[in-house]
Structure formats: C-alpha cells, structure tokens
Coordinates of C-alpha atoms and ligand atoms in Angstrom, one line a residue:
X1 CA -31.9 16.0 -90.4
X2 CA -29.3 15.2 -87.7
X3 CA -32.3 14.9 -84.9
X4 CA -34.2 12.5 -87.4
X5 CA -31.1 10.3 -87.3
X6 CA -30.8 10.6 -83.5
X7 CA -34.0 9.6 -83.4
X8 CA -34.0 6.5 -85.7
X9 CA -31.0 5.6 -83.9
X10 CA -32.6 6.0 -80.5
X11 CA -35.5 3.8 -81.8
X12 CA -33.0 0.9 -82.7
X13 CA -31.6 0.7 -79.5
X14 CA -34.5 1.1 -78.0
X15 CA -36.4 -1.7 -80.1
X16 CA -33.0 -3.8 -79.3
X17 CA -33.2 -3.6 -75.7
X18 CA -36.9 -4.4 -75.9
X19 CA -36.1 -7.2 -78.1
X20 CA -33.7 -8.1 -75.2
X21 CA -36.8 -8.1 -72.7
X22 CA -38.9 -10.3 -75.5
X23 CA -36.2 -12.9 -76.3
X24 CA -34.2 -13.6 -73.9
X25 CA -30.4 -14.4 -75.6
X26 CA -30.1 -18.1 -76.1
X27 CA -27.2 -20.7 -76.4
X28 CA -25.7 -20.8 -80.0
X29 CA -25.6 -24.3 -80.3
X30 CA -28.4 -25.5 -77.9
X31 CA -31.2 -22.4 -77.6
X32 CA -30.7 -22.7 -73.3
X33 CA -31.2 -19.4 -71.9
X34 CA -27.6 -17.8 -71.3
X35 CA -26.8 -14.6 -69.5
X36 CA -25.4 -12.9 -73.0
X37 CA -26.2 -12.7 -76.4
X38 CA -23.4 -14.5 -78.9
X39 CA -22.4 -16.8 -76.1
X40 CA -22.9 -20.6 -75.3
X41 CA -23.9 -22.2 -72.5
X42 CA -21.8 -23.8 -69.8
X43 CA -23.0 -27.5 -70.9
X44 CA -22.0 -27.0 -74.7
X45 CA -19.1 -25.3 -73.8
X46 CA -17.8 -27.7 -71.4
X47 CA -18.2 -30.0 -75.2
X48 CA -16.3 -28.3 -76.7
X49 CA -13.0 -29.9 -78.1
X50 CA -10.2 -27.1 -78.5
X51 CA -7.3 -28.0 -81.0
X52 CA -4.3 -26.5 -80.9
X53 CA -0.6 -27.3 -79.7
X54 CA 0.8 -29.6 -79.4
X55 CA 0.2 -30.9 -83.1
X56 CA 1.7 -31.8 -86.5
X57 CA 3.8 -28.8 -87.7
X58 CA 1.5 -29.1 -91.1
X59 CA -1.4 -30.7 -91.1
X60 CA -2.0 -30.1 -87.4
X61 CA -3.4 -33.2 -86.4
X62 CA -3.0 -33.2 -82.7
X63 CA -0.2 -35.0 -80.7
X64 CA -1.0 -36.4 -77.7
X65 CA 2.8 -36.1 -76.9
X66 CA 4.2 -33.2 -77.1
X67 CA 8.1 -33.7 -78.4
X68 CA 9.1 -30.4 -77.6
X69 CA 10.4 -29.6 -81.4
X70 CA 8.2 -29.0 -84.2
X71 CA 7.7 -32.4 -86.2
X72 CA 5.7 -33.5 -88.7
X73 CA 2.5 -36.5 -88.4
X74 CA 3.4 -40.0 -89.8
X75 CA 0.5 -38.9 -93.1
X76 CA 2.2 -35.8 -93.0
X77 CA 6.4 -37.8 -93.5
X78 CA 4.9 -40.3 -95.9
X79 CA 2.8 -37.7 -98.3
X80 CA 3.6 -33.8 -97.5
X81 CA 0.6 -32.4 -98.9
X82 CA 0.7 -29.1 -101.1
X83 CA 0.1 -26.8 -98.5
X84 CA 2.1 -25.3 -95.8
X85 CA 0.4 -25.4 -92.6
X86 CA -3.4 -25.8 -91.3
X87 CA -4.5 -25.5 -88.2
X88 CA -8.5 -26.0 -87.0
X89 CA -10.3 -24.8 -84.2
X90 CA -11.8 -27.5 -83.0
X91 CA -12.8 -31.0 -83.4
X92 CA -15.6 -31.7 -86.0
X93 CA -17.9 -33.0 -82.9
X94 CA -20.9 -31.4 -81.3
X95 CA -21.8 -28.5 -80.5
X96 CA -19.7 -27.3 -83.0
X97 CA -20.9 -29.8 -85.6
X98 CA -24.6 -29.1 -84.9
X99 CA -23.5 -25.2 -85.3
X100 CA -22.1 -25.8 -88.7
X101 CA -24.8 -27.6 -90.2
X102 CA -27.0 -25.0 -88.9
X103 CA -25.1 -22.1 -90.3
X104 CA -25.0 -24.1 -93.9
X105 CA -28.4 -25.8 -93.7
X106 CA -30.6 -23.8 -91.3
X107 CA -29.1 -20.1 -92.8
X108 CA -28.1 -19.5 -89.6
X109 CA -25.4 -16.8 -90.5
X110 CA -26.2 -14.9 -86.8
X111 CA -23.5 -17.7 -85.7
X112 CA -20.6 -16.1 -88.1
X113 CA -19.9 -13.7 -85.8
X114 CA -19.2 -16.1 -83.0
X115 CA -17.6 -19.1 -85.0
X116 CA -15.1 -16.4 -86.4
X117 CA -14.0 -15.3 -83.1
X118 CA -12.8 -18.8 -82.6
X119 CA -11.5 -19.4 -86.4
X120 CA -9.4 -16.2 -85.8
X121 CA -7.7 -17.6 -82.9
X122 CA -7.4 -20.6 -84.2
X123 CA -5.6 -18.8 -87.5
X124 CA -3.0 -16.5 -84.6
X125 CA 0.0 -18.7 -86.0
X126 CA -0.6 -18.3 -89.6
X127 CA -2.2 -14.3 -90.2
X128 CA 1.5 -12.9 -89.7
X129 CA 2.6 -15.2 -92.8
X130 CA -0.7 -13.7 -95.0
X131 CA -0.8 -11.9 -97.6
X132 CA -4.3 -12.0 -98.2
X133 CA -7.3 -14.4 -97.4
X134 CA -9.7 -16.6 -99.5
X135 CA -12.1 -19.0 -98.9
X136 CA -12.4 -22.3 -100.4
X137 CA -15.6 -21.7 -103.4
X138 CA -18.9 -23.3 -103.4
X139 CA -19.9 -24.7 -106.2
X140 CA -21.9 -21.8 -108.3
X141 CA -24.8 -23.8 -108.3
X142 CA -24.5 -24.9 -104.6
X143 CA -24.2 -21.2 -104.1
X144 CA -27.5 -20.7 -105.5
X145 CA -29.1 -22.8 -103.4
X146 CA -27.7 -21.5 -100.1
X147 CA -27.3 -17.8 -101.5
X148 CA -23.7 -17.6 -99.2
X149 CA -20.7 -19.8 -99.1
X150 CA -20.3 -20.1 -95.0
X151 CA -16.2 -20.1 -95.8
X152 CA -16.4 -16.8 -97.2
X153 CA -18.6 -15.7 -94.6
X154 CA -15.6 -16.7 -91.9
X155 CA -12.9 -15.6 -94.6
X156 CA -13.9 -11.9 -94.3
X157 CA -14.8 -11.5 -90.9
X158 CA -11.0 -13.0 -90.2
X159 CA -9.7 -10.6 -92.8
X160 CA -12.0 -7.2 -90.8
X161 CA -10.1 -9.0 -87.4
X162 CA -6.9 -9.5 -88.7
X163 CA -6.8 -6.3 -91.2
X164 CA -5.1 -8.9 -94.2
X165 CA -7.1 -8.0 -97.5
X166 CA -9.6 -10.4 -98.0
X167 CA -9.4 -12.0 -101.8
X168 CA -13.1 -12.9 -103.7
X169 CA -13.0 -15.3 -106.4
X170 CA -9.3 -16.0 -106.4
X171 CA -10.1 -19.7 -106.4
X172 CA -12.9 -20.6 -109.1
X173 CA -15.2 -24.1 -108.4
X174 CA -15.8 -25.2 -111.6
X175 CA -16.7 -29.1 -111.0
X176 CA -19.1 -30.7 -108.2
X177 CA -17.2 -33.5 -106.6
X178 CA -19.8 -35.0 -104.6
X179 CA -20.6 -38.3 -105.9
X180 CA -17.2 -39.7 -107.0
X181 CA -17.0 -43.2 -105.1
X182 CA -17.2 -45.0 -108.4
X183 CA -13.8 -43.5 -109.0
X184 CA -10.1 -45.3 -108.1
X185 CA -8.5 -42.8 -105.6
X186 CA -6.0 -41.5 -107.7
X187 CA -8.8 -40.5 -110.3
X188 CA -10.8 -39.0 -107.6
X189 CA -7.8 -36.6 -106.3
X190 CA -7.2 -35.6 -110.3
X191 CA -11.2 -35.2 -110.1
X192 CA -11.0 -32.6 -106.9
X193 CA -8.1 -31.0 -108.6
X194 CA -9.2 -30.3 -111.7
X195 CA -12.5 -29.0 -110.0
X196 CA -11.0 -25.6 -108.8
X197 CA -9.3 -23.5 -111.2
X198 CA -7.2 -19.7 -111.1
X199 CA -8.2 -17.9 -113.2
X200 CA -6.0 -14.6 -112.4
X201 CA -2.4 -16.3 -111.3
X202 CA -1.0 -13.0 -111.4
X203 CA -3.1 -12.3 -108.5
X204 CA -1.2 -15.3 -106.6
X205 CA 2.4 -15.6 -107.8
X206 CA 4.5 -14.6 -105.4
X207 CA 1.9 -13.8 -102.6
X208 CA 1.2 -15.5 -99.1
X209 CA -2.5 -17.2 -99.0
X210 CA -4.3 -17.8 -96.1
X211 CA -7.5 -20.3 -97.3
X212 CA -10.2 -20.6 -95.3
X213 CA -13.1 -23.3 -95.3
X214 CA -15.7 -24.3 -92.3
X215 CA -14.5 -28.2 -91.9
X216 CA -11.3 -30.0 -93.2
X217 CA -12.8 -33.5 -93.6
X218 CA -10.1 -35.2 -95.8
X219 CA -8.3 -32.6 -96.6
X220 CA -8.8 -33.7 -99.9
X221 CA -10.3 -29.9 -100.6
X222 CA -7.7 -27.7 -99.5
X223 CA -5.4 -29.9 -101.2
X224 CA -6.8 -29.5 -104.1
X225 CA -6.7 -25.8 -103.9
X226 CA -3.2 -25.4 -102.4
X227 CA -2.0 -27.8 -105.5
X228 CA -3.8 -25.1 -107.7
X229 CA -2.4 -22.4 -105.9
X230 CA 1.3 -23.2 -105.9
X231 CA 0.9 -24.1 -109.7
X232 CA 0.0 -20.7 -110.0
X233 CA 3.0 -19.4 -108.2
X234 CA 1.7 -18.9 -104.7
X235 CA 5.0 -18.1 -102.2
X236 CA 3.0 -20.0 -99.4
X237 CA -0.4 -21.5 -98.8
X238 CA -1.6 -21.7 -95.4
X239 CA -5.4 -22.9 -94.3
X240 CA -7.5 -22.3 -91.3
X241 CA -10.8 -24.0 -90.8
X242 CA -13.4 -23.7 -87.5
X243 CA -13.2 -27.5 -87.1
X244 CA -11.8 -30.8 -88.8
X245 CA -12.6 -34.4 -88.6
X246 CA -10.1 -36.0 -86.2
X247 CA -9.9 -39.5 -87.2
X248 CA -7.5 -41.9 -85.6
X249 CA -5.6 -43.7 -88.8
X250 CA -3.4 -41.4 -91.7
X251 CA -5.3 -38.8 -93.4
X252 CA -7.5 -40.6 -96.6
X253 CA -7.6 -39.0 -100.0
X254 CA -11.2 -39.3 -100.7
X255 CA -13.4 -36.7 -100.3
X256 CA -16.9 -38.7 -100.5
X257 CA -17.7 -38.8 -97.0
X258 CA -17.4 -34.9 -97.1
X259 CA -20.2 -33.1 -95.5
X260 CA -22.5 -31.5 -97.8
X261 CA -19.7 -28.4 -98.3
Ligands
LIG301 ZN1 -26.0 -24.8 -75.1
LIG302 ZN1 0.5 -34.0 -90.4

C-alpha cells in the first residue's frame, strides 16, 4: 500500500515537473513568460501601486504627507464610518484590477494564492486585534453563478496564514444592491444596510472581526456590514481588502458604480 502511494506521489511530481517543461510559468496578470510559477513579471510589477503608511488611521486612504501622528482623513472627521480600521493592498488599477476581474469573471482562483500573500500583508496591522475572520457574502444567487465568493477565497487563506479562525456565514446577504441609482442616497445606504443580516449575534458580541472583501469601492459595503456587526455587539470591526478605488474627493455613499462584487 505504502509503495502504491510512493508511487502515485512520484507520478505527480513527476507529471508536475513535466508540466513545468510543457508550460512554461507565466505572469499572473499578463501571461509573459517569468522565471517562477505564482509570480509577476517585472513590467506588471513595476505597475503595481502599494498602499500602505502613511494613511488615514481609519479608512486608510493614503496621505501624501505624512504628519508623523496617527490622524484621521477629512471623510473620515466629517462622517466616522461604523468600522474601526481598513487598510487595502493596493490601488484598484492595473495589473491588479485586470487580476480581480479575472479571478471573479474568468474563474481564475489559481491567483488566490498569490493575491492572499499580498492581502495578508496588507492585513499585518489589524490580525493581532482579530478574533476571527469573515468575508463580506455574495449574494446566494450571485454565488450560484460564480460557484465561489473570491472574498472568502482570500478570507481563509488569511485565516490558514495568520492562524485566526476563519468564520462562514457570520454575515448573511439577503438583498442584491446592484441597480439602486433610482434611489436618494440616504435610501440607498438603508438599502445596502438592510441587505446583510446576522443571523447568529451571539457568535459576534463581544468578539474582534476581521472582514475581508476583494475591492472597497465606496465603502458603502463594509459599512454596511460593520453597521450590522456592531448592532450585533461586535467589540471591534476591522476590514482588509486586496485593493480599493482611490479617488481624489471624500469617500461617496453610493454603491452603484461598484464592480460587479
Ligand atoms: Zn506581466
Ligand atoms: Zn479616512
């Protein structure tokens, strides 16, 4: 028995290194030869825009200044949101943009592995503060289509990384929100809010969550589900995404010009 296994494993490897031979391993964004598998190449790297400090103490919008004290954005002063901190990755700009809609449109999920290398560094401040992590939902019948929600794809490789349990279903989706222009912006922030519901709040009082999602676009999502999650008697909710949308004015509340999440 032990020399069959041996030998099934031998012929993976083998059939991997001959695979190797037969496709070379390609950029994850652009599909240039590169001299490693899981890697990008020096042109989409070099477009690569790295967030990170200095930044807004809660939404992390990036500073171009840095104050030298933690301090809060202008959207951040006039309208704290619900949740704690997030921090992103990156920009929402290519490669990375081209790698997301891939991974959600293309099912490319061979790039998970990758993107959550980068979503776990990104998430360094915040994993010491978690109690567990979630991802944001799909909507169930959006999670039909695709047959994975990417978020909880990156949500449990951070928690195998980080070793903080990973929470399923903490966060229900209950509502699609995507064609909500017609509405007045309050009505469409009730609209997101009332789309995501807990159904298990002893689950969440008094922990630490860490949500995860692929994009923060408006922020209009995670504020929905950090409202939810306080409600429900969360101690803290923190959110880490691969990538947001960097726009130059304050933060909007609508969440029409989403990407298909
Ligand atoms: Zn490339
Ligand atoms: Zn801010």
């Amino acid at each position: 028995m032990g020399s069959l296994g041996q030998a099934g494993r031998f012929a993976r490897t083998t059939m991997a290194a001959a695979l190797d031979v037969v496709l070379p391993p390609r950029c994850l964004a652009c599909g240039d030869m590169v001299a490693e598998s899981g890697a990008l190449c020096g042109d989409c790297w070099s477009d690569l825009t790295f967030l990170g400090d200095p930044c807004c103490l809660q939404c992390g919008y990036p500073f171009e200044l840095d104050f030298g004290e933690p301090v809060r954005c202008g959207a951040c002063l006039a309208k704290p949101p619900a949740y704690d901190r997030a921090r992103a990755a990156f920009a929402y700009e290519d490669p990375i943009r081209s790698m997301v809609i891939s991974l959600k449109h293309a099912d490319r999920t061979d790039l998970v592995p990758g993107l959550a290398r980068w979503l776990t560094r990104a998430a360094g401040p915040l994993i010491d503060d978690a109690d567990l992590v979630t991802p944001v939902p799909l909507h169930p019948k959006r999670l039909r289509q695709r047959r994975f929600n990417q978020a909880a794809m990156l949500a449990q490789a951070l928690s195998r990384s980080s070793g903080v349990p990973y929470a399923s279903m903490l966060i229900r989706r209950r509502r699609d929100t995507r064609s909500q222009g017609h509405l007045s912006p309050e009505a469409r922030r009730r609209n997101v809010e009332h789309a995501f519901r807990i159904d298990e709040p002893d689950k969440v009082a008094g922990r630490r969550i860490l949500l995860v999602d692929d994009v923060l676009t408006t922020g209009a999502t995670l504020e929905a589900c950090a409202t939810n999650l306080k409600r429900a008697g969360a101690a803290r909710v923190d959110a880490v995404t691969l990538a947001r949308v960097i726009r130059p004015t304050a933060v909007s509340s609508s969440d029409e010009t989403a990407p298909l999440s």
